[in-house]
PDB file of N, CA and C in Angstrom:
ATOM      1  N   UNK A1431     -49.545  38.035  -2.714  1.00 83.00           N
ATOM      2  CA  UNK A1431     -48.224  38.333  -2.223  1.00 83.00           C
ATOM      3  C   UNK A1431     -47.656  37.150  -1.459  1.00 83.00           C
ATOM      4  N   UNK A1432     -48.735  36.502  -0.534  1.00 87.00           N
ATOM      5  CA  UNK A1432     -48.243  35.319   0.446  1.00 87.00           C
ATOM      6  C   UNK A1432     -48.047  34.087  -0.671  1.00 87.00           C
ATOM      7  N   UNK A1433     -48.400  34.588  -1.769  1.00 91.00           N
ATOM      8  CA  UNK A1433     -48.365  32.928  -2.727  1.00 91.00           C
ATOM      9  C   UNK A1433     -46.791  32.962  -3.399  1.00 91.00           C
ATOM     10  N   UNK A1434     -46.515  34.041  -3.766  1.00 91.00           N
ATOM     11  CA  UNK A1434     -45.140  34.599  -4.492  1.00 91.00           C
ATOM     12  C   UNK A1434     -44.040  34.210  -3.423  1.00 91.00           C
ATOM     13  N   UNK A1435     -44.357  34.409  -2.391  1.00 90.00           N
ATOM     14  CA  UNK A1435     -43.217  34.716  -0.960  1.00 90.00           C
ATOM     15  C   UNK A1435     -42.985  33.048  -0.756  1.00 90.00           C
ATOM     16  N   UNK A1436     -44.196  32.422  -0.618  1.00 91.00           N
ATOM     17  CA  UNK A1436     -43.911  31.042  -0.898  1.00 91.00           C
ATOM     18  C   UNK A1436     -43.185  30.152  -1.595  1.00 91.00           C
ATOM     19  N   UNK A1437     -43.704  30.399  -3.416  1.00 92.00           N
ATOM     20  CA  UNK A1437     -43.275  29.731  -4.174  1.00 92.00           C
ATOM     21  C   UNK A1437     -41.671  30.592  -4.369  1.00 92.00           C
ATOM     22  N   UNK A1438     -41.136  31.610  -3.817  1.00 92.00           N
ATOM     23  CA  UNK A1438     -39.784  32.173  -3.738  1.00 92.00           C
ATOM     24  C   UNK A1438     -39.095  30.922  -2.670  1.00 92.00           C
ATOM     25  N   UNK A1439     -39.921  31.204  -1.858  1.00 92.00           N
ATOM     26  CA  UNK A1439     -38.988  29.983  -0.688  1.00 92.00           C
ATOM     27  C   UNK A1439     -38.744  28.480  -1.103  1.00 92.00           C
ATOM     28  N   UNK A1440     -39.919  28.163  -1.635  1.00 92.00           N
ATOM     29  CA  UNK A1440     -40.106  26.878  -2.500  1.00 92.00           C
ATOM     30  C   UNK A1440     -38.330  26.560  -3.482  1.00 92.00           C
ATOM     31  N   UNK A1441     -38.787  27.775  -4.181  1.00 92.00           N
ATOM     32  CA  UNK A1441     -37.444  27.226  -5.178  1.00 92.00           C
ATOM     33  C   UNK A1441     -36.329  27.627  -4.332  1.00 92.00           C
ATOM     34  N   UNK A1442     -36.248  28.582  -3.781  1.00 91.00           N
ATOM     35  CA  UNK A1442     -35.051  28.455  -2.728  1.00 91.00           C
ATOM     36  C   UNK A1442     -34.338  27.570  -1.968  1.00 91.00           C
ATOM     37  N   UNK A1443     -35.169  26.781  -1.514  1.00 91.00           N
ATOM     38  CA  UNK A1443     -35.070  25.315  -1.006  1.00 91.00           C
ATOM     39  C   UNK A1443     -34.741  24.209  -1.571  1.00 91.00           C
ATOM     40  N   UNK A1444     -35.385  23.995  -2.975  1.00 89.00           N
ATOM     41  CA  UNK A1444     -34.677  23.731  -4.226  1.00 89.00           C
ATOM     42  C   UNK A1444     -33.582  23.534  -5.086  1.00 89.00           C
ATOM     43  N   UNK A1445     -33.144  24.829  -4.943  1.00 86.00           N
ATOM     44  CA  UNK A1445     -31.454  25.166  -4.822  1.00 86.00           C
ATOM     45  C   UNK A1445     -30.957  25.068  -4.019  1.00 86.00           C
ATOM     46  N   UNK A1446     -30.967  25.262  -3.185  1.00 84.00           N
ATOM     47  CA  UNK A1446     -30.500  24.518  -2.060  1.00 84.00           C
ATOM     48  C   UNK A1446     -30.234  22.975  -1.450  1.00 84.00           C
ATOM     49  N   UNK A1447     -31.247  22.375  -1.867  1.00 83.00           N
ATOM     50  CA  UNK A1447     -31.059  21.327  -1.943  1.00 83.00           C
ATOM     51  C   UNK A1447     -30.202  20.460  -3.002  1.00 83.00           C
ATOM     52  N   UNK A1448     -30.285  21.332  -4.524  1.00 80.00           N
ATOM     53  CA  UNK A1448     -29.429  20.549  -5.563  1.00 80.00           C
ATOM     54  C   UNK A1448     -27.919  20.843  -5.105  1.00 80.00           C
ATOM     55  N   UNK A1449     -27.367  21.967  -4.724  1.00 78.00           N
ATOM     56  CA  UNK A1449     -25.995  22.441  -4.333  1.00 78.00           C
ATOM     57  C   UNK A1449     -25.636  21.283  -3.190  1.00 78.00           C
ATOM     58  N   UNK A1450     -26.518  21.165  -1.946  1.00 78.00           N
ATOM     59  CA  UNK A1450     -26.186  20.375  -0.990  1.00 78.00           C
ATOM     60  C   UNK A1450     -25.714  18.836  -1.879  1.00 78.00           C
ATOM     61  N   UNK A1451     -26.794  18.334  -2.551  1.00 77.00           N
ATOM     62  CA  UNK A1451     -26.641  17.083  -3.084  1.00 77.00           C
ATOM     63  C   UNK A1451     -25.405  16.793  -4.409  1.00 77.00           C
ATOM     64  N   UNK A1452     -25.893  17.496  -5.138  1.00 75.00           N
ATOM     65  CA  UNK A1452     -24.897  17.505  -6.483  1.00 75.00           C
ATOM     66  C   UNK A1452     -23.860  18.430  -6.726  1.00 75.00           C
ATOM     67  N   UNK A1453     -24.308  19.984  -5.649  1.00 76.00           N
ATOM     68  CA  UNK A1453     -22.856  20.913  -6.740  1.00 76.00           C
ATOM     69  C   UNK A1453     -21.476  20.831  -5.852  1.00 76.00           C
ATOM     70  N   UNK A1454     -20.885  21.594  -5.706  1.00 80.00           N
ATOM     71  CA  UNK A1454     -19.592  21.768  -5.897  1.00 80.00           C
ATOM     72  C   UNK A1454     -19.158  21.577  -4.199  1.00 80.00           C
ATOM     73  N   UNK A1455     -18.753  20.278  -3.454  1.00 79.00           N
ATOM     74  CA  UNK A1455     -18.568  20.660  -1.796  1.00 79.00           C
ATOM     75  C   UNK A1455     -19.435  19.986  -1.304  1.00 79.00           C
ATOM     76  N   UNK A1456     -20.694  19.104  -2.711  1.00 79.00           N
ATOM     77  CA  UNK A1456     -21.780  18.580  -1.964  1.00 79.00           C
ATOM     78  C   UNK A1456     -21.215  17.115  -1.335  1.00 79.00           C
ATOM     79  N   UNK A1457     -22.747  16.284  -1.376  1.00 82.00           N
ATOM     80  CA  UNK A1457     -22.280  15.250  -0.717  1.00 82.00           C
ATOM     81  C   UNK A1457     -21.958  13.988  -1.546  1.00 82.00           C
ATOM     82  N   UNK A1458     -22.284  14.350  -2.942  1.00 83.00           N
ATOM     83  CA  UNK A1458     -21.439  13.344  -3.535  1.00 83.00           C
ATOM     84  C   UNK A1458     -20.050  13.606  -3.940  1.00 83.00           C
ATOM     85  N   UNK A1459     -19.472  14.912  -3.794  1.00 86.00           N
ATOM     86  CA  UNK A1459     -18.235  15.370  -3.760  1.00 86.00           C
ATOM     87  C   UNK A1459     -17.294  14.409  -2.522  1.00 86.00           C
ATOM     88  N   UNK A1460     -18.046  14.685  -1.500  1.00 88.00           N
ATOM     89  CA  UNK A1460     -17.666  14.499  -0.208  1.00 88.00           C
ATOM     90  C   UNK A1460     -17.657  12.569  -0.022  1.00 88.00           C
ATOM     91  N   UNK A1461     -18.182  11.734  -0.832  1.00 90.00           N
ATOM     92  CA  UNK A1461     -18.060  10.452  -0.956  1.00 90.00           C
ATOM     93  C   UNK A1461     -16.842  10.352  -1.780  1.00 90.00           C
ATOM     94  N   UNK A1462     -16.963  10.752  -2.955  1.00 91.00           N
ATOM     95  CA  UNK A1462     -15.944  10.822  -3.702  1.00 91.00           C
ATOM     96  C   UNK A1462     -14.456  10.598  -3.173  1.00 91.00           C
ATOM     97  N   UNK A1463     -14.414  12.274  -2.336  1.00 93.00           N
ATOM     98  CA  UNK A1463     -13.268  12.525  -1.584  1.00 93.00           C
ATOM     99  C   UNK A1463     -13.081  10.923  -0.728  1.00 93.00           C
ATOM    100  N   UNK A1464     -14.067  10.783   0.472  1.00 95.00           N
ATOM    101  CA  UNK A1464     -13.849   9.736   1.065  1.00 95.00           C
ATOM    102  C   UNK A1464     -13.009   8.798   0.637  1.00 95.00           C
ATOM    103  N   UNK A1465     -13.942   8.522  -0.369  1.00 96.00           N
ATOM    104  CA  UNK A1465     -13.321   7.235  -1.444  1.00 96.00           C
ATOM    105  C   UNK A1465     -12.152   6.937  -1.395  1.00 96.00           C
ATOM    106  N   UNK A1466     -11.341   8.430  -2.352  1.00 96.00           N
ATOM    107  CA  UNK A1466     -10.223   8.057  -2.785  1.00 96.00           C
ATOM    108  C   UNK A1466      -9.050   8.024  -1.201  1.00 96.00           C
ATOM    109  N   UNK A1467      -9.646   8.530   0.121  1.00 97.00           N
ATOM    110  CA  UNK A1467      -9.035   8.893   1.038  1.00 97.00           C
ATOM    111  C   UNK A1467      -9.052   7.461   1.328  1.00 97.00           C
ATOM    112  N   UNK A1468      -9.710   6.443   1.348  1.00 96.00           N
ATOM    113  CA  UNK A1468      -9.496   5.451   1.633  1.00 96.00           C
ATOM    114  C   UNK A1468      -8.549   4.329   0.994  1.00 96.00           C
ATOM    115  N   UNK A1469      -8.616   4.550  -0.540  1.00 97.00           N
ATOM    116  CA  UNK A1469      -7.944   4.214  -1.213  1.00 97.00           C
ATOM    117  C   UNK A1469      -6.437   3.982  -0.775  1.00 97.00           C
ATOM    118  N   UNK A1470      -6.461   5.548  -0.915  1.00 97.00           N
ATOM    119  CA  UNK A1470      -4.982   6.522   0.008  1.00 97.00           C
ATOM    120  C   UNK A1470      -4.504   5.813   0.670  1.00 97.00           C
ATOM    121  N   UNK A1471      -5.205   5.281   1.623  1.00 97.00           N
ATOM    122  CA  UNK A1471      -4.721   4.958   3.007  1.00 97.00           C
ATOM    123  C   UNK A1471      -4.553   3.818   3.109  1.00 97.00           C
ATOM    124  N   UNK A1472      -4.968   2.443   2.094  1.00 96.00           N
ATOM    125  CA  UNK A1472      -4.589   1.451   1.935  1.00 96.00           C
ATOM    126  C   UNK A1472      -3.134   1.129   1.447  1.00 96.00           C
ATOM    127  N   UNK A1473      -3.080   1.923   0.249  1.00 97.00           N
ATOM    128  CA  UNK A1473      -1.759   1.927  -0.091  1.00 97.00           C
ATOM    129  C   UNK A1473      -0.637   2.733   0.559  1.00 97.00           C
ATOM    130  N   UNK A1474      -0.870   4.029   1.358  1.00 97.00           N
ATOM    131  CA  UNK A1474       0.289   3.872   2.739  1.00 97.00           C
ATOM    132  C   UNK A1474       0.530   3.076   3.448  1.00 97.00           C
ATOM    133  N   UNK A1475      -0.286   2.092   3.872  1.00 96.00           N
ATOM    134  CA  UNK A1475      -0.246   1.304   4.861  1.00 96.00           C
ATOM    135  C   UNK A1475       0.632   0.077   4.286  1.00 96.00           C
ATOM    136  N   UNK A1476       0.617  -0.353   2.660  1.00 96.00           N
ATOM    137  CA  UNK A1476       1.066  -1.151   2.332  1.00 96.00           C
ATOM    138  C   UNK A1476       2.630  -0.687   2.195  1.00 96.00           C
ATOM    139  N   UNK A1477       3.032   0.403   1.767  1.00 97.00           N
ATOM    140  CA  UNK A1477       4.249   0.998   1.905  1.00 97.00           C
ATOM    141  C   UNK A1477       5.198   0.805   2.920  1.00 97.00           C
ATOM    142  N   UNK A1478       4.218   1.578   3.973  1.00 97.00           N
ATOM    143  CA  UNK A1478       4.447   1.499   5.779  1.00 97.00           C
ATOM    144  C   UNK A1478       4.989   0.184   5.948  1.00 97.00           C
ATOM    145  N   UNK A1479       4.102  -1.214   5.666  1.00 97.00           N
ATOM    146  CA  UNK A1479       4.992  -2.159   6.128  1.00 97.00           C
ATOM    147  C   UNK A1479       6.252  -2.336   5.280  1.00 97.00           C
ATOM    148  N   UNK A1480       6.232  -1.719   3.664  1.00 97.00           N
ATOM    149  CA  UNK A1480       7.110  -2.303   2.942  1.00 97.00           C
ATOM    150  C   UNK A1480       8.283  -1.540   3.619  1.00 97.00           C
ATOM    151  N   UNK A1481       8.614  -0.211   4.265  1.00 97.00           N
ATOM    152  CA  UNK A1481       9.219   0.852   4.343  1.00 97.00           C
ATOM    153  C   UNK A1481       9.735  -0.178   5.829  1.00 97.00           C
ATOM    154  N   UNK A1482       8.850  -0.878   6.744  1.00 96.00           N
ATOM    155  CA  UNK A1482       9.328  -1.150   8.063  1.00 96.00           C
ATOM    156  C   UNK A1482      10.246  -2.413   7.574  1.00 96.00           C
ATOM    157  N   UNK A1483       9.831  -3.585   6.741  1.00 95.00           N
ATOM    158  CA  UNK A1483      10.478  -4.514   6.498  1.00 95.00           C
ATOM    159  C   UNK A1483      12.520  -4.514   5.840  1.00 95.00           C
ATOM    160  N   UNK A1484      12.104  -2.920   4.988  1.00 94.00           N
ATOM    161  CA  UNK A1484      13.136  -2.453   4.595  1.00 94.00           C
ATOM    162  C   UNK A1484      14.344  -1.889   5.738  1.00 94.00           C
ATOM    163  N   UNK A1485      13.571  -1.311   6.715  1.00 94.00           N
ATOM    164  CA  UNK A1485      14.612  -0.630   7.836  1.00 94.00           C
ATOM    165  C   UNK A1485      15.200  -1.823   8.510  1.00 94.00           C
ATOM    166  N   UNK A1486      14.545  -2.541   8.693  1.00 90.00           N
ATOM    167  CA  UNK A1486      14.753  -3.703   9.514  1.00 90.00           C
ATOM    168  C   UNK A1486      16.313  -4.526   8.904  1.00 90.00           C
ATOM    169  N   UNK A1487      15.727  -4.544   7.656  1.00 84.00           N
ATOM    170  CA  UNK A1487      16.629  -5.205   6.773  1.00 84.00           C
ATOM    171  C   UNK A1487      18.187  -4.454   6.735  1.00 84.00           C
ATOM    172  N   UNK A1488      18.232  -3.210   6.555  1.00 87.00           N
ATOM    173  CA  UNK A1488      19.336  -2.555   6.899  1.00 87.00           C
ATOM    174  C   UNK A1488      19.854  -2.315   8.104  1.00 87.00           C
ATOM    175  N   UNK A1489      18.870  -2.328   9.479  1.00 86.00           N
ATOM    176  CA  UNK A1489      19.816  -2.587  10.816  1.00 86.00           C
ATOM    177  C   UNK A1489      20.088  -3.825  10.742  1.00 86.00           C
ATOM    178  N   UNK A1490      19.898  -5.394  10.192  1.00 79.00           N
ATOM    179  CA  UNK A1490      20.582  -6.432  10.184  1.00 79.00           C
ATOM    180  C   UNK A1490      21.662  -6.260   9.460  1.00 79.00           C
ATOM    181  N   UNK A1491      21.381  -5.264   8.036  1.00 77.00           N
ATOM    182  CA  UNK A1491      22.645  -4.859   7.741  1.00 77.00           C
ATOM    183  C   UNK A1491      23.986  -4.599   8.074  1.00 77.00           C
ATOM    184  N   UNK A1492      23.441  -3.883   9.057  1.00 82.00           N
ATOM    185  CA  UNK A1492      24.515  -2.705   9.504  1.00 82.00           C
ATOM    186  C   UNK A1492      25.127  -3.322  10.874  1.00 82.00           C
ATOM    187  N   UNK A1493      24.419  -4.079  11.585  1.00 81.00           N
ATOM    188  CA  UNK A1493      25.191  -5.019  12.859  1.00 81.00           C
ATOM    189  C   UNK A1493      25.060  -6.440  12.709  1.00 81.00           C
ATOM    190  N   UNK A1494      25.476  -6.990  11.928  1.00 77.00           N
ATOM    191  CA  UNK A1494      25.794  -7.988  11.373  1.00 77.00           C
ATOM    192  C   UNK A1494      25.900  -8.960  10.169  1.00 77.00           C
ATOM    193  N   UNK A1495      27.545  -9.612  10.589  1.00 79.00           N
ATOM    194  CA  UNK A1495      27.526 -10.433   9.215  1.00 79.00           C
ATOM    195  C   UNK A1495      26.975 -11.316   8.990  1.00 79.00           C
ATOM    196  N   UNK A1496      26.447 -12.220   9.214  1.00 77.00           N
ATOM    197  CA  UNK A1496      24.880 -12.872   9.133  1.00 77.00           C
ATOM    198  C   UNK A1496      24.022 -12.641   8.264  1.00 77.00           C
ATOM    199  N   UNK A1497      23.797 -11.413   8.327  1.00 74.00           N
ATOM    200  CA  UNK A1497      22.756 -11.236   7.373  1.00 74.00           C
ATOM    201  C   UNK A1497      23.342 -10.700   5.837  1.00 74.00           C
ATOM    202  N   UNK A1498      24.674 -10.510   5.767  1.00 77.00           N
ATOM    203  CA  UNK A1498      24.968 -10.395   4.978  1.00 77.00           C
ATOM    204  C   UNK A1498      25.454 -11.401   4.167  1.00 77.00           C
ATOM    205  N   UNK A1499      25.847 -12.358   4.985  1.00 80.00           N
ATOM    206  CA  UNK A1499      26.327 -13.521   4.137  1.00 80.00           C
ATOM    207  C   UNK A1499      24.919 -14.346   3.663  1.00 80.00           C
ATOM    208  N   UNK A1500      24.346 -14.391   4.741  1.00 78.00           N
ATOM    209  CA  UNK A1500      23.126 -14.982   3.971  1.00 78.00           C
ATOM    210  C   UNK A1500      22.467 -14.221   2.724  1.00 78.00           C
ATOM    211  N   UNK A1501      22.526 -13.107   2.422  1.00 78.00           N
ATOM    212  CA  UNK A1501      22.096 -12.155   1.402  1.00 78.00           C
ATOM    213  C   UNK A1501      23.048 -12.916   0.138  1.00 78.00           C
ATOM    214  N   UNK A1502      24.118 -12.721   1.021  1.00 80.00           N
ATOM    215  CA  UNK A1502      25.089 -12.852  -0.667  1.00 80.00           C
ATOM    216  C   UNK A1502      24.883 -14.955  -0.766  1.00 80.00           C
ATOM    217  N   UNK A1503      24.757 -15.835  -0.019  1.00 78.00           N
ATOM    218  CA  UNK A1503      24.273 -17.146  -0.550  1.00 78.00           C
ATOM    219  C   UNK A1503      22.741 -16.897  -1.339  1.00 78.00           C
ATOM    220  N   UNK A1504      21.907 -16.164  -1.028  1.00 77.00           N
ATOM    221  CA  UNK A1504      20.581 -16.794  -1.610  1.00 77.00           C
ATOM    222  C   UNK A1504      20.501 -15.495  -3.122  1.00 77.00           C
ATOM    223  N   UNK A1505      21.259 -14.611  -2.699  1.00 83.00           N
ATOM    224  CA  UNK A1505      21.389 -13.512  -4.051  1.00 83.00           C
ATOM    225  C   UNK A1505      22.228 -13.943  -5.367  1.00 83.00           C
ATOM    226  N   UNK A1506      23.242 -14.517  -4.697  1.00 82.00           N
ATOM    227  CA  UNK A1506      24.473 -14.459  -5.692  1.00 82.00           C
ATOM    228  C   UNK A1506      25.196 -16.161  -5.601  1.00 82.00           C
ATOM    229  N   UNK A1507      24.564 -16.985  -4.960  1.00 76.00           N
ATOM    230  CA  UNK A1507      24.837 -18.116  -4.874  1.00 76.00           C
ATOM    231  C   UNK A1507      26.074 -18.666  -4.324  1.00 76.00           C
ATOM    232  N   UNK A1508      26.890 -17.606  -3.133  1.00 80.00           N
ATOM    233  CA  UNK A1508      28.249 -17.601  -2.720  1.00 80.00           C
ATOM    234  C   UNK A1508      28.075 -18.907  -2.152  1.00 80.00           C
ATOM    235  N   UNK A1509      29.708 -19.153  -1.615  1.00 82.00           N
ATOM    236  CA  UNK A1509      29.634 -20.366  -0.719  1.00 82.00           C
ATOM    237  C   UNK A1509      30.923 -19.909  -0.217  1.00 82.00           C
ATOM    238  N   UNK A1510      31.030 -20.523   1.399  1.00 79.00           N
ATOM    239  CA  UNK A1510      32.384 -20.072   2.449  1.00 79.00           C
ATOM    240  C   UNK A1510      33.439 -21.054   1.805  1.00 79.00           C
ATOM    241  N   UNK A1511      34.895 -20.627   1.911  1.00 80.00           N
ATOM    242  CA  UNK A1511      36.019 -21.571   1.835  1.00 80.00           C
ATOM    243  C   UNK A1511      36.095 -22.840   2.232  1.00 80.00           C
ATOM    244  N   UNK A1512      35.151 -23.357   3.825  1.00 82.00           N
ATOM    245  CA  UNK A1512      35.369 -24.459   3.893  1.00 82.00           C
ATOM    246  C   UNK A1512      33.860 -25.176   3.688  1.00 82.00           C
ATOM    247  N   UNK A1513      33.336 -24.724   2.988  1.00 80.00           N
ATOM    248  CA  UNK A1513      32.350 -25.681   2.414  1.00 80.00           C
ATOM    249  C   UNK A1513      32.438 -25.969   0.949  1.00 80.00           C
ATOM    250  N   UNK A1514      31.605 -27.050   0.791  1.00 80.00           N
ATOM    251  CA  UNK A1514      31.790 -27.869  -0.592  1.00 80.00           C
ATOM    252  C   UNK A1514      30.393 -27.808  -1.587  1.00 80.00           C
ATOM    253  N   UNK A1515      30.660 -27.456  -2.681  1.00 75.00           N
ATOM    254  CA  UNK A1515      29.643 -26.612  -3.626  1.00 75.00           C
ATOM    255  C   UNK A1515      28.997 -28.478  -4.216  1.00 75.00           C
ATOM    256  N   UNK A1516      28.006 -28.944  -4.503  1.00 77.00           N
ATOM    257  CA  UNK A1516      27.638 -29.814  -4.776  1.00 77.00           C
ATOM    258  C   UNK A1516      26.376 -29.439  -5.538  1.00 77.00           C
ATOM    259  N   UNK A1517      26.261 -29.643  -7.234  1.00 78.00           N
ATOM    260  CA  UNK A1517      25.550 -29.134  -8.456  1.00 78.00           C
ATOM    261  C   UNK A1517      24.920 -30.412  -8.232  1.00 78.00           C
ATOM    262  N   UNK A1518      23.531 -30.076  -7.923  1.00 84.00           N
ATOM    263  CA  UNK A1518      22.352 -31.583  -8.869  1.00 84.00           C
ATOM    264  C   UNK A1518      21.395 -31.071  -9.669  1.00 84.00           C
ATOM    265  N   UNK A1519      21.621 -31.371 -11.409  1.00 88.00           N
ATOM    266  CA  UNK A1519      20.780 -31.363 -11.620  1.00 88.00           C
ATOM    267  C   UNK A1519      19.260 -30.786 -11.443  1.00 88.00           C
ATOM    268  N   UNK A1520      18.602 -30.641 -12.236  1.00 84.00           N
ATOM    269  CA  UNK A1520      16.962 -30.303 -11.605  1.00 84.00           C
ATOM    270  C   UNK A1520      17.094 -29.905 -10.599  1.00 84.00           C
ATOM    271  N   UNK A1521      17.245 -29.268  -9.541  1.00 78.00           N
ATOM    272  CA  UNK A1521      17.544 -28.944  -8.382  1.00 78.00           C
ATOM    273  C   UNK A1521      17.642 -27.407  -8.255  1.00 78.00           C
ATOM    274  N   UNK A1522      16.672 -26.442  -8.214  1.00 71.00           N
ATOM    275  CA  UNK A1522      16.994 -25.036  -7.750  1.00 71.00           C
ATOM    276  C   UNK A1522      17.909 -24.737  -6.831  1.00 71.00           C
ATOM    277  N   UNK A1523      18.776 -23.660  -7.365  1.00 58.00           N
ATOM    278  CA  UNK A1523      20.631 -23.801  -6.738  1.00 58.00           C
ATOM    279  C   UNK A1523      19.955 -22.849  -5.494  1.00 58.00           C
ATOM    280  N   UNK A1524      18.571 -21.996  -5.149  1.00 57.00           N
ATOM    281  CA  UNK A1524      18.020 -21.306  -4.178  1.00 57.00           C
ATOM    282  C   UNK A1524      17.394 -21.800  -3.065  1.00 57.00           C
ATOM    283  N   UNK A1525      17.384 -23.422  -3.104  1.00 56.00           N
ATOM    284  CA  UNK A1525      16.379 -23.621  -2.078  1.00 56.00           C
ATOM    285  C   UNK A1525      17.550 -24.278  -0.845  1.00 56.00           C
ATOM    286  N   UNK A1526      16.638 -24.245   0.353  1.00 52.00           N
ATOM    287  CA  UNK A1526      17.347 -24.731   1.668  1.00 52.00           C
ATOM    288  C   UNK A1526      17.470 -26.240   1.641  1.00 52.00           C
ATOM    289  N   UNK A1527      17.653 -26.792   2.622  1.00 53.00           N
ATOM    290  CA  UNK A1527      17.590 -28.154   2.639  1.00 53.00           C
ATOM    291  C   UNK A1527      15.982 -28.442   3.241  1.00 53.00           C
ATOM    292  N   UNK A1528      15.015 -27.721   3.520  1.00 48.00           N
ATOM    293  CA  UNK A1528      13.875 -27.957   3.942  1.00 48.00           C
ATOM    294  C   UNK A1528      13.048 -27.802   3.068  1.00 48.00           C
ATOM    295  N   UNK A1529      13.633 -27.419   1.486  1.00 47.00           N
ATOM    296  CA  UNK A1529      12.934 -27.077   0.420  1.00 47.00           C
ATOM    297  C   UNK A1529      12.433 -25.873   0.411  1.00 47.00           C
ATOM    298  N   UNK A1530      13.152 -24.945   1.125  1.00 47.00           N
ATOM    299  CA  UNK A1530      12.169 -23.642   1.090  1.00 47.00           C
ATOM    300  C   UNK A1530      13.058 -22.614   0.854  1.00 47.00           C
ATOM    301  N   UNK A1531      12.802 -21.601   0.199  1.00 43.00           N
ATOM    302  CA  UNK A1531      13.242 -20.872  -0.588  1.00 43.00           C
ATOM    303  C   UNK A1531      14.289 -19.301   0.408  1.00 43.00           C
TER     304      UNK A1531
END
């Protein structure tokens, strides 16, 4: 009887142990999850700044022309009335005079 009661607990433990490890809630479930939670959270974060750079960009918007004129020179290649448009050649019509974009 004490050998049966045993080898009952035996496999009990067994199962128990495969559910903990492999089934459904176990702990390779629970890496898994991790995983992709990390994943997750890289790419909010990359958003987050894209989302802060964006707000930013629209309160320069919105209180001043500055930033709008500079938008419309490096977007659309404007130029003010009293300046003088000068084409060279080879020369990207986008860059500053410091060479930078």
């Amino acid at each position: 009887m004490l050998k049966w009661l045993a080898i009952a607990l035996i496999a009990l433990l067994v199962l128990l142990q495969y559910s903990l490890w492999w089934g459904d809630g176990g702990l390779r479930e629970l890496a898994h999850i991790r995983s992709r939670a990390d994943t997750l959270a890289a790419q909010n974060e990359t958003l987050r700044e894209r989302n802060q750079r964006l707000a930013a960009e629209v309160v320069d918007l919105k209180n001043g022309l500055a930033a709008i004129e500079e938008r419309a020179r490096s977007d659309i290649g404007m130029v003010r009335e009293d300046e003088e448009f000068f084409w060279v050649p080879g020369v990207d019509a986008g860059t500053t005079r410091e060479g930078q974009r």
